[in-house]
PDB file of C-alpha atoms in Angstrom:
ATOM      1  CA  MET A   1      41.012  50.848  28.069  1.00 33.00           C
ATOM      2  CA  SER A   2      44.176  50.724  25.782  1.00 37.00           C
ATOM      3  CA  THR A   3      42.263  48.736  23.001  1.00 38.00           C
ATOM      4  CA  ALA A   4      39.619  51.341  23.591  1.00 39.00           C
ATOM      5  CA  GLN A   5      42.018  54.258  22.933  1.00 39.00           C
ATOM      6  CA  GLY A   6      43.020  56.054  20.026  1.00 44.00           C
ATOM      7  CA  SER A   7      42.377  55.154  16.469  1.00 67.00           C
ATOM      8  CA  THR A   8      41.364  52.495  16.292  1.00 74.00           C
ATOM      9  CA  LEU A   9      41.592  51.918  12.667  1.00 77.00           C
ATOM     10  CA  ARG A  10      44.796  53.248  12.116  1.00 80.00           C
ATOM     11  CA  ARG A  11      45.727  49.850  14.485  1.00 82.00           C
ATOM     12  CA  ARG A  12      43.524  47.757  12.363  1.00 83.00           C
ATOM     13  CA  ARG A  13      45.438  49.123   9.479  1.00 84.00           C
ATOM     14  CA  LEU A  14      49.221  48.473  10.969  1.00 89.00           C
ATOM     15  CA  GLY A  15      47.954  44.869  12.649  1.00 88.00           C
ATOM     16  CA  HIS A  16      46.839  43.940   8.981  1.00 86.00           C
ATOM     17  CA  GLU A  17      49.946  44.883   7.472  1.00 89.00           C
ATOM     18  CA  LEU A  18      51.904  43.345   9.975  1.00 93.00           C
ATOM     19  CA  ARG A  19      50.145  39.975   9.297  1.00 92.00           C
ATOM     20  CA  ARG A  20      51.044  40.114   5.750  1.00 90.00           C
ATOM     21  CA  LEU A  21      54.130  41.485   6.162  1.00 94.00           C
ATOM     22  CA  ARG A  22      55.093  38.228   8.679  1.00 95.00           C
ATOM     23  CA  GLU A  23      53.514  36.019   6.473  1.00 94.00           C
ATOM     24  CA  HIS A  24      55.015  36.938   3.557  1.00 92.00           C
ATOM     25  CA  ALA A  25      58.553  36.687   5.052  1.00 94.00           C
ATOM     26  CA  GLY A  26      57.319  33.182   5.887  1.00 95.00           C
ATOM     27  CA  ARG A  27      57.068  34.317  10.249  1.00 95.00           C
ATOM     28  CA  THR A  28      54.668  32.545  12.819  1.00 95.00           C
ATOM     29  CA  HIS A  29      53.150  34.072  15.916  1.00 95.00           C
ATOM     30  CA  THR A  30      55.312  31.926  17.931  1.00 95.00           C
ATOM     31  CA  GLU A  31      58.930  33.374  16.312  1.00 95.00           C
ATOM     32  CA  VAL A  32      56.709  37.076  16.953  1.00 95.00           C
ATOM     33  CA  ALA A  33      56.018  36.466  20.890  1.00 94.00           C
ATOM     34  CA  GLU A  34      59.817  34.875  21.118  1.00 95.00           C
ATOM     35  CA  THR A  35      61.119  38.511  19.454  1.00 93.00           C
ATOM     36  CA  LEU A  36      59.045  40.500  21.839  1.00 93.00           C
ATOM     37  CA  ASP A  37      58.730  38.464  24.844  1.00 93.00           C
ATOM     38  CA  CYS A  38      55.041  37.974  24.784  1.00 94.00           C
ATOM     39  CA  SER A  39      52.765  35.591  24.329  1.00 94.00           C
ATOM     40  CA  GLN A  40      51.403  34.294  20.617  1.00 93.00           C
ATOM     41  CA  ALA A  41      47.621  35.734  21.978  1.00 93.00           C
ATOM     42  CA  LYS A  42      49.046  38.647  22.266  1.00 93.00           C
ATOM     43  CA  ILE A  43      50.352  38.848  18.627  1.00 94.00           C
ATOM     44  CA  SER A  44      47.792  37.505  18.227  1.00 93.00           C
ATOM     45  CA  LYS A  45      45.925  41.079  19.001  1.00 89.00           C
ATOM     46  CA  ILE A  46      47.907  43.405  17.333  1.00 91.00           C
ATOM     47  CA  GLU A  47      47.634  41.594  14.132  1.00 89.00           C
ATOM     48  CA  ALA A  48      43.605  41.985  14.544  1.00 84.00           C
ATOM     49  CA  GLY A  49      44.246  46.412  15.842  1.00 81.00           C
ATOM     50  CA  ARG A  50      42.710  44.528  19.627  1.00 78.00           C
ATOM     51  CA  VAL A  51      46.032  46.628  21.391  1.00 82.00           C
ATOM     52  CA  GLY A  52      48.601  48.451  20.012  1.00 83.00           C
ATOM     53  CA  ILE A  53      52.136  47.775  19.989  1.00 88.00           C
ATOM     54  CA  ARG A  54      55.296  49.866  21.344  1.00 88.00           C
ATOM     55  CA  THR A  55      57.657  51.466  19.449  1.00 89.00           C
ATOM     56  CA  LEU A  56      60.815  48.935  20.558  1.00 91.00           C
ATOM     57  CA  GLU A  57      58.474  46.387  20.284  1.00 93.00           C
ATOM     58  CA  LEU A  58      57.699  47.334  16.189  1.00 93.00           C
ATOM     59  CA  LYS A  59      60.742  47.885  15.385  1.00 93.00           C
ATOM     60  CA  ALA A  60      61.859  44.449  16.887  1.00 94.00           C
ATOM     61  CA  VAL A  61      59.536  43.023  14.600  1.00 95.00           C
ATOM     62  CA  LEU A  62      60.322  45.205  11.523  1.00 94.00           C
ATOM     63  CA  ASP A  63      63.752  44.383  12.316  1.00 95.00           C
ATOM     64  CA  LEU A  64      62.925  40.229  12.781  1.00 95.00           C
ATOM     65  CA  LEU A  65      60.497  40.592   9.288  1.00 94.00           C
ATOM     66  CA  ASP A  66      63.756  42.434   7.271  1.00 95.00           C
ATOM     67  CA  VAL A  67      61.362  45.407   6.300  1.00 94.00           C
ATOM     68  CA  PRO A  68      63.113  48.081   4.288  1.00 92.00           C
ATOM     69  CA  GLU A  69      63.673  51.831   6.642  1.00 90.00           C
ATOM     70  CA  ASP A  70      61.463  53.902   4.008  1.00 90.00           C
ATOM     71  CA  GLU A  71      58.477  51.089   4.160  1.00 90.00           C
ATOM     72  CA  ALA A  72      59.257  50.224   8.153  1.00 90.00           C
ATOM     73  CA  GLU A  73      58.739  54.209   8.864  1.00 90.00           C
ATOM     74  CA  PRO A  74      55.115  54.836   7.679  1.00 86.00           C
ATOM     75  CA  LEU A  75      54.155  51.393   9.814  1.00 89.00           C
ATOM     76  CA  LEU A  76      55.839  53.055  13.016  1.00 87.00           C
ATOM     77  CA  ALA A  77      53.951  56.733  12.328  1.00 83.00           C
ATOM     78  CA  LEU A  78      50.298  54.250  12.138  1.00 78.00           C
ATOM     79  CA  ALA A  79      51.712  53.023  15.845  1.00 80.00           C
ATOM     80  CA  ARG A  80      52.363  55.937  17.081  1.00 75.00           C
ATOM     81  CA  GLU A  81      49.608  57.755  16.298  1.00 68.00           C
ATOM     82  CA  GLY A  82      46.963  54.719  17.085  1.00 62.00           C
ATOM     83  CA  ARG A  83      48.398  54.757  20.977  1.00 59.00           C
ATOM     84  CA  GLN A  84      46.672  58.566  21.033  1.00 57.00           C
ATOM     85  CA  ARG A  85      43.548  59.260  23.632  1.00 57.00           C
ATOM     86  CA  GLY A  86      40.258  58.598  22.148  1.00 54.00           C
ATOM     87  CA  VAL A  87      37.447  60.884  22.088  1.00 53.00           C
ATOM     88  CA  TRP A  88      35.907  58.830  24.158  1.00 57.00           C
ATOM     89  CA  HIS A  89      38.315  58.167  27.114  1.00 60.00           C
ATOM     90  CA  LYS A  90      36.611  60.311  29.833  1.00 64.00           C
ATOM     91  CA  TYR A  91      33.568  57.701  29.633  1.00 65.00           C
ATOM     92  CA  GLN A  92      36.288  54.641  30.255  1.00 66.00           C
ATOM     93  CA  ASP A  93      34.904  54.142  33.721  1.00 66.00           C
ATOM     94  CA  ALA A  94      30.761  53.549  32.265  1.00 67.00           C
ATOM     95  CA  LEU A  95      32.224  51.145  29.377  1.00 74.00           C
ATOM     96  CA  THR A  96      33.070  48.018  28.759  1.00 75.00           C
ATOM     97  CA  THR A  97      36.039  47.635  26.633  1.00 75.00           C
ATOM     98  CA  LYS A  98      34.822  46.171  23.684  1.00 80.00           C
ATOM     99  CA  PHE A  99      31.183  48.936  23.614  1.00 82.00           C
ATOM    100  CA  ALA A 100      34.302  51.479  23.423  1.00 78.00           C
ATOM    101  CA  SER A 101      36.194  50.141  20.853  1.00 79.00           C
ATOM    102  CA  TYR A 102      32.842  50.210  18.667  1.00 86.00           C
ATOM    103  CA  LEU A 103      32.244  53.756  19.534  1.00 84.00           C
ATOM    104  CA  ALA A 104      35.596  54.730  18.683  1.00 80.00           C
ATOM    105  CA  LEU A 105      34.954  52.859  14.835  1.00 85.00           C
ATOM    106  CA  GLU A 106      32.079  54.035  14.930  1.00 89.00           C
ATOM    107  CA  ASN A 107      33.546  57.595  15.467  1.00 85.00           C
ATOM    108  CA  GLU A 108      36.152  57.180  12.419  1.00 84.00           C
ATOM    109  CA  ALA A 109      33.054  55.144  10.100  1.00 92.00           C
ATOM    110  CA  VAL A 110      31.297  57.811   7.149  1.00 94.00           C
ATOM    111  CA  GLU A 111      27.872  54.853   7.243  1.00 97.00           C
ATOM    112  CA  ILE A 112      26.090  52.968  10.143  1.00 97.00           C
ATOM    113  CA  ARG A 113      23.395  50.306   9.118  1.00 98.00           C
ATOM    114  CA  THR A 114      21.887  49.306  11.936  1.00 98.00           C
ATOM    115  CA  TYR A 115      18.665  46.766  12.214  1.00 99.00           C
ATOM    116  CA  GLU A 116      17.333  47.260  16.501  1.00 98.00           C
ATOM    117  CA  GLY A 117      14.321  44.949  17.910  1.00 97.00           C
ATOM    118  CA  GLU A 118      13.867  46.385  21.482  1.00 96.00           C
ATOM    119  CA  VAL A 119      15.099  49.961  21.769  1.00 97.00           C
ATOM    120  CA  VAL A 120      15.768  52.939  19.757  1.00 98.00           C
ATOM    121  CA  PRO A 121      19.692  52.707  18.890  1.00 96.00           C
ATOM    122  CA  GLY A 122      21.605  55.355  20.776  1.00 93.00           C
ATOM    123  CA  LEU A 123      22.925  57.248  18.093  1.00 95.00           C
ATOM    124  CA  LEU A 124      18.964  58.266  18.068  1.00 97.00           C
ATOM    125  CA  GLN A 125      17.906  58.269  21.923  1.00 95.00           C
ATOM    126  CA  THR A 126      17.180  61.285  23.678  1.00 95.00           C
ATOM    127  CA  GLU A 127      18.906  61.263  26.936  1.00 92.00           C
ATOM    128  CA  GLY A 128      15.358  60.824  29.020  1.00 95.00           C
ATOM    129  CA  TYR A 129      15.038  57.527  26.869  1.00 96.00           C
ATOM    130  CA  ALA A 130      18.855  56.508  26.968  1.00 92.00           C
ATOM    131  CA  ASN A 131      18.405  56.764  30.619  1.00 90.00           C
ATOM    132  CA  ALA A 132      15.587  54.517  31.043  1.00 93.00           C
ATOM    133  CA  ILE A 133      17.389  51.744  29.249  1.00 91.00           C
ATOM    134  CA  ASN A 134      20.655  52.098  31.042  1.00 85.00           C
ATOM    135  CA  ASN A 135      17.817  52.118  34.070  1.00 87.00           C
ATOM    136  CA  ALA A 136      16.656  48.704  33.373  1.00 88.00           C
ATOM    137  CA  THR A 137      19.328  47.158  32.619  1.00 82.00           C
ATOM    138  CA  ARG A 138      22.269  48.469  35.112  1.00 74.00           C
ATOM    139  CA  PRO A 139      19.693  48.665  37.792  1.00 70.00           C
ATOM    140  CA  ASP A 140      22.981  48.286  40.247  1.00 68.00           C
ATOM    141  CA  HIS A 141      25.166  51.143  38.946  1.00 63.00           C
ATOM    142  CA  GLN A 142      23.679  54.480  39.631  1.00 60.00           C
ATOM    143  CA  ILE A 143      26.392  56.347  39.630  1.00 56.00           C
ATOM    144  CA  GLU A 144      27.993  54.446  35.864  1.00 63.00           C
ATOM    145  CA  VAL A 145      24.224  54.897  34.560  1.00 64.00           C
ATOM    146  CA  GLN A 146      24.608  58.682  34.731  1.00 69.00           C
ATOM    147  CA  ARG A 147      28.319  58.146  33.039  1.00 70.00           C
ATOM    148  CA  TYR A 148      27.115  55.734  30.739  1.00 69.00           C
ATOM    149  CA  THR A 149      24.210  58.035  29.343  1.00 72.00           C
ATOM    150  CA  GLY A 150      26.408  60.632  28.863  1.00 72.00           C
ATOM    151  CA  ALA A 151      28.557  59.267  26.825  1.00 73.00           C
ATOM    152  CA  ARG A 152      26.118  57.482  24.669  1.00 72.00           C
ATOM    153  CA  MET A 153      24.503  61.013  24.163  1.00 74.00           C
ATOM    154  CA  ALA A 154      28.225  62.418  23.315  1.00 76.00           C
ATOM    155  CA  ARG A 155      28.717  60.415  20.104  1.00 83.00           C
ATOM    156  CA  GLN A 156      25.712  61.822  18.132  1.00 87.00           C
ATOM    157  CA  GLY A 157      27.822  65.290  17.416  1.00 83.00           C
ATOM    158  CA  ARG A 158      29.093  64.088  13.900  1.00 84.00           C
ATOM    159  CA  LEU A 159      25.403  62.458  13.325  1.00 88.00           C
ATOM    160  CA  LEU A 160      23.887  66.089  13.931  1.00 85.00           C
ATOM    161  CA  GLY A 161      26.762  68.003  12.485  1.00 87.00           C
ATOM    162  CA  GLY A 162      25.940  65.735   8.792  1.00 87.00           C
ATOM    163  CA  GLU A 163      28.747  64.240   8.778  1.00 88.00           C
ATOM    164  CA  LEU A 164      27.465  60.203   8.843  1.00 93.00           C
ATOM    165  CA  ARG A 165      25.060  59.054   7.642  1.00 97.00           C
ATOM    166  CA  LEU A 166      22.613  56.470   9.273  1.00 97.00           C
ATOM    167  CA  TRP A 167      20.340  53.975   7.686  1.00 98.00           C
ATOM    168  CA  VAL A 168      17.727  52.601  10.668  1.00 98.00           C
ATOM    169  CA  VAL A 169      15.078  50.399  10.361  1.00 99.00           C
ATOM    170  CA  LEU A 170      13.249  49.321  13.478  1.00 99.00           C
ATOM    171  CA  ASN A 171      11.121  46.493  15.058  1.00 98.00           C
ATOM    172  CA  GLU A 172       7.490  48.336  15.414  1.00 98.00           C
ATOM    173  CA  ALA A 173       7.702  47.016  19.121  1.00 98.00           C
ATOM    174  CA  VAL A 174      10.557  49.712  19.491  1.00 98.00           C
ATOM    175  CA  ILE A 175       8.231  52.211  19.111  1.00 98.00           C
ATOM    176  CA  ARG A 176       5.525  50.848  20.865  1.00 98.00           C
ATOM    177  CA  ARG A 177       6.910  50.050  23.489  1.00 97.00           C
ATOM    178  CA  VAL A 178       6.102  52.488  26.344  1.00 97.00           C
ATOM    179  CA  THR A 179      10.148  52.875  27.991  1.00 97.00           C
ATOM    180  CA  GLY A 180      10.506  55.608  30.376  1.00 96.00           C
ATOM    181  CA  GLY A 181       7.301  56.516  30.751  1.00 97.00           C
ATOM    182  CA  VAL A 182       4.327  58.102  28.379  1.00 97.00           C
ATOM    183  CA  GLU A 183       5.833  61.759  28.433  1.00 97.00           C
ATOM    184  CA  VAL A 184       9.315  60.098  27.384  1.00 98.00           C
ATOM    185  CA  MET A 185       8.293  57.799  25.336  1.00 98.00           C
ATOM    186  CA  ARG A 186       6.639  61.213  23.683  1.00 98.00           C
ATOM    187  CA  GLU A 187       9.912  62.969  23.468  1.00 98.00           C
ATOM    188  CA  GLN A 188      12.207  59.838  22.224  1.00 98.00           C
ATOM    189  CA  LEU A 189       9.183  59.838  19.154  1.00 98.00           C
ATOM    190  CA  ARG A 190       9.127  63.343  17.996  1.00 98.00           C
ATOM    191  CA  HIS A 191      12.758  62.886  18.468  1.00 98.00           C
ATOM    192  CA  LEU A 192      13.036  60.302  15.870  1.00 98.00           C
ATOM    193  CA  LEU A 193      10.279  62.300  13.575  1.00 98.00           C
ATOM    194  CA  GLU A 194      12.653  64.700  13.605  1.00 97.00           C
ATOM    195  CA  LEU A 195      15.801  63.232  13.100  1.00 96.00           C
ATOM    196  CA  ALA A 196      13.856  61.177  10.023  1.00 95.00           C
ATOM    197  CA  HIS A 197      13.246  64.658   8.096  1.00 94.00           C
ATOM    198  CA  ARG A 198      17.330  65.068   7.799  1.00 95.00           C
ATOM    199  CA  SER A 199      18.860  64.225   4.483  1.00 94.00           C
ATOM    200  CA  HIS A 200      21.134  62.079   6.501  1.00 96.00           C
ATOM    201  CA  VAL A 201      19.395  59.646   7.926  1.00 97.00           C
ATOM    202  CA  SER A 202      16.916  56.913   6.549  1.00 98.00           C
ATOM    203  CA  LEU A 203      14.656  55.460   9.000  1.00 98.00           C
ATOM    204  CA  GLN A 204      12.575  52.584   8.273  1.00 99.00           C
ATOM    205  CA  VAL A 205      10.197  50.931  10.563  1.00 99.00           C
ATOM    206  CA  LEU A 206       9.814  46.885  10.420  1.00 99.00           C
ATOM    207  CA  PRO A 207       5.446  46.234  11.456  1.00 98.00           C
ATOM    208  CA  PHE A 208       4.404  42.977  12.172  1.00 98.00           C
ATOM    209  CA  ALA A 209       2.730  42.437   9.477  1.00 97.00           C
ATOM    210  CA  ALA A 210       5.623  41.748   7.916  1.00 97.00           C
ATOM    211  CA  GLY A 211       6.232  38.221  10.186  1.00 96.00           C
ATOM    212  CA  GLU A 212       9.365  36.809  10.257  1.00 97.00           C
ATOM    213  CA  HIS A 213      12.856  38.113   8.722  1.00 97.00           C
ATOM    214  CA  PRO A 214      16.622  37.503   8.817  1.00 96.00           C
ATOM    215  CA  ALA A 215      17.364  39.046  12.162  1.00 96.00           C
ATOM    216  CA  MET A 216      14.934  37.586  13.960  1.00 96.00           C
ATOM    217  CA  THR A 217      18.304  36.935  16.115  1.00 94.00           C
ATOM    218  CA  GLY A 218      19.148  40.153  17.620  1.00 95.00           C
ATOM    219  CA  PRO A 219      20.153  43.771  16.630  1.00 97.00           C
ATOM    220  CA  PHE A 220      23.024  43.998  14.714  1.00 98.00           C
ATOM    221  CA  VAL A 221      24.840  47.806  14.212  1.00 98.00           C
ATOM    222  CA  LEU A 222      27.066  47.999  10.346  1.00 98.00           C
ATOM    223  CA  ALA A 223      29.626  50.300   9.704  1.00 96.00           C
ATOM    224  CA  ARG A 224      31.399  51.159   7.047  1.00 96.00           C
ATOM    225  CA  PHE A 225      34.488  53.847   6.313  1.00 93.00           C
ATOM    226  CA  ALA A 226      35.295  56.077   3.616  1.00 88.00           C
ATOM    227  CA  ASN A 227      37.823  53.454   1.987  1.00 85.00           C
ATOM    228  CA  ARG A 228      36.682  50.514   2.443  1.00 85.00           C
ATOM    229  CA  GLU A 229      39.744  48.883   0.391  1.00 82.00           C
ATOM    230  CA  LEU A 230      42.108  49.447   3.497  1.00 79.00           C
ATOM    231  CA  ASP A 231      38.926  49.648   5.731  1.00 86.00           C
ATOM    232  CA  PRO A 232      36.328  46.805   5.500  1.00 90.00           C
ATOM    233  CA  ASP A 233      32.833  46.557   7.241  1.00 94.00           C
ATOM    234  CA  VAL A 234      32.529  46.063  10.807  1.00 93.00           C
ATOM    235  CA  VAL A 235      29.524  44.374  11.812  1.00 96.00           C
ATOM    236  CA  TYR A 236      28.205  45.157  15.636  1.00 95.00           C
ATOM    237  CA  LEU A 237      26.836  42.783  17.915  1.00 95.00           C
ATOM    238  CA  GLU A 238      26.178  44.319  21.235  1.00 88.00           C
ATOM    239  CA  ASN A 239      24.709  42.246  24.203  1.00 82.00           C
ATOM    240  CA  GLN A 240      24.194  42.589  28.877  1.00 75.00           C
ATOM    241  CA  THR A 241      28.138  42.323  29.561  1.00 75.00           C
ATOM    242  CA  GLY A 242      30.593  43.423  26.206  1.00 78.00           C
ATOM    243  CA  GLY A 243      30.087  42.883  22.510  1.00 86.00           C
ATOM    244  CA  LEU A 244      31.589  40.862  19.667  1.00 90.00           C
ATOM    245  CA  PHE A 245      33.583  41.920  16.417  1.00 90.00           C
ATOM    246  CA  LEU A 246      32.806  39.995  12.917  1.00 92.00           C
ATOM    247  CA  GLU A 247      35.524  41.278  10.517  1.00 87.00           C
ATOM    248  CA  GLU A 248      35.207  38.643   8.021  1.00 90.00           C
ATOM    249  CA  ALA A 249      33.863  39.131   4.176  1.00 92.00           C
ATOM    250  CA  ALA A 250      31.905  36.283   4.221  1.00 96.00           C
ATOM    251  CA  GLU A 251      30.448  37.272   8.275  1.00 96.00           C
ATOM    252  CA  THR A 252      30.113  40.631   7.093  1.00 96.00           C
ATOM    253  CA  ARG A 253      28.505  40.333   3.409  1.00 97.00           C
ATOM    254  CA  ARG A 254      25.816  37.749   5.458  1.00 97.00           C
ATOM    255  CA  TYR A 255      24.886  40.940   7.451  1.00 98.00           C
ATOM    256  CA  ARG A 256      25.437  43.414   4.065  1.00 98.00           C
ATOM    257  CA  GLU A 257      21.686  40.845   2.971  1.00 98.00           C
ATOM    258  CA  SER A 258      20.286  40.927   5.792  1.00 98.00           C
ATOM    259  CA  PHE A 259      20.135  44.629   6.438  1.00 98.00           C
ATOM    260  CA  ASP A 260      19.442  44.448   2.139  1.00 98.00           C
ATOM    261  CA  THR A 261      16.420  42.237   3.023  1.00 98.00           C
ATOM    262  CA  LEU A 262      15.162  44.013   6.226  1.00 98.00           C
ATOM    263  CA  MET A 263      15.001  47.269   4.060  1.00 98.00           C
ATOM    264  CA  GLN A 264      13.068  46.069   1.682  1.00 98.00           C
ATOM    265  CA  ALA A 265      10.451  44.475   4.273  1.00 98.00           C
ATOM    266  CA  GLY A 266      10.092  47.631   6.065  1.00 98.00           C
ATOM    267  CA  LEU A 267       7.780  50.453   5.440  1.00 98.00           C
ATOM    268  CA  ASP A 268       9.424  52.741   3.783  1.00 98.00           C
ATOM    269  CA  THR A 269      10.950  56.364   5.565  1.00 98.00           C
ATOM    270  CA  GLY A 270       7.622  57.887   4.653  1.00 98.00           C
ATOM    271  CA  ARG A 271       5.118  54.890   5.170  1.00 98.00           C
ATOM    272  CA  SER A 272       7.022  54.984   8.742  1.00 98.00           C
ATOM    273  CA  ALA A 273       7.587  58.585   9.922  1.00 98.00           C
ATOM    274  CA  ARG A 274       3.615  58.481   9.461  1.00 98.00           C
ATOM    275  CA  LEU A 275       3.709  54.848  11.553  1.00 98.00           C
ATOM    276  CA  ILE A 276       5.471  56.899  14.093  1.00 98.00           C
ATOM    277  CA  GLY A 277       3.287  59.948  13.720  1.00 98.00           C
ATOM    278  CA  LYS A 278      -0.004  57.775  14.749  1.00 98.00           C
ATOM    279  CA  VAL A 279       1.706  56.444  17.296  1.00 98.00           C
ATOM    280  CA  LEU A 280       2.961  59.291  18.706  1.00 98.00           C
ATOM    281  CA  HIS A 281      -0.847  60.503  18.394  1.00 97.00           C
ATOM    282  CA  GLU A 282      -1.856  57.604  20.559  1.00 96.00           C
ATOM    283  CA  LEU A 283       0.346  58.266  23.038  1.00 94.00           C
ATOM    284  CA  THR A 284      -0.967  61.782  23.204  1.00 88.00           C
ATOM    285  CA  THR A 285      -4.589  60.904  23.084  1.00 85.00           C
ATOM    286  CA  GLU A 286      -5.132  57.587  24.849  1.00 69.00           C
ATOM    287  CA  ALA A 287      -3.758  56.008  27.314  1.00 57.00           C
ATOM    288  CA  PRO A 288      -1.384  53.763  26.743  1.00 54.00           C
ATOM    289  CA  VAL A 289      -1.978  50.075  25.717  1.00 53.00           C
ATOM    290  CA  GLY A 290       0.850  47.219  27.553  1.00 50.00           C
ATOM    291  CA  PHE A 291       2.015  44.875  25.827  1.00 44.00           C
TER     292      PHE A 291
END
């Protein structure tokens, strides 16, 4: 789980700078790998910020690239900071490497934009709803489910404290699907309504009537950071066995444009809240209708 620990942003910055220095020096992955007596794949992961690099290894690379001492010291500091354990370390036994890496990025983001077509996003889930989702997707790992739910609950601290700007577009199916039973779903809908009234949370519902849309291929998360020049946007795509990060400018731009389209197609925040309230009222007064 070393790839999930420490400051993911710092590792990304260090990796990007090492790649820039290597290319400027006219060196190849092969030459750097030979210096460290490791595989070229490891060098690629270091430059992508996926894994850290030990101080002695970094010094050897900087020597190979003829980096002056005054330029090397800030990079050595980044490497030391990047190896610190992250806030998710205690949950590492229940998380995939990719999801733990995503949580580390999320913890340093200033804004998250996300579209969900099946479930309420983890940042907005109640504990009962999270347990229902995790039990459905991990039926053979009950102890792991408890740990996984704990990780998902712990991540909500920054949102509830107002440190994170969140913009969510939910497919209408998400609020109508009775997940975890009627009582659990009522609690979840009430929680959504409470969060929707917070100034740093924008919640829109994409109604069935909107028809086709650019996110029909699946959910996605777009993370944005304080210094977008140093730390460009990252898109995260999660699945049952892991996840995928997209960091190329053309890829993240496409998802930004898709999210803009979803925002335009969705109900505004006021109408979305009223629709959630209507569904909650129906759950309170009527027997739920299955899909």
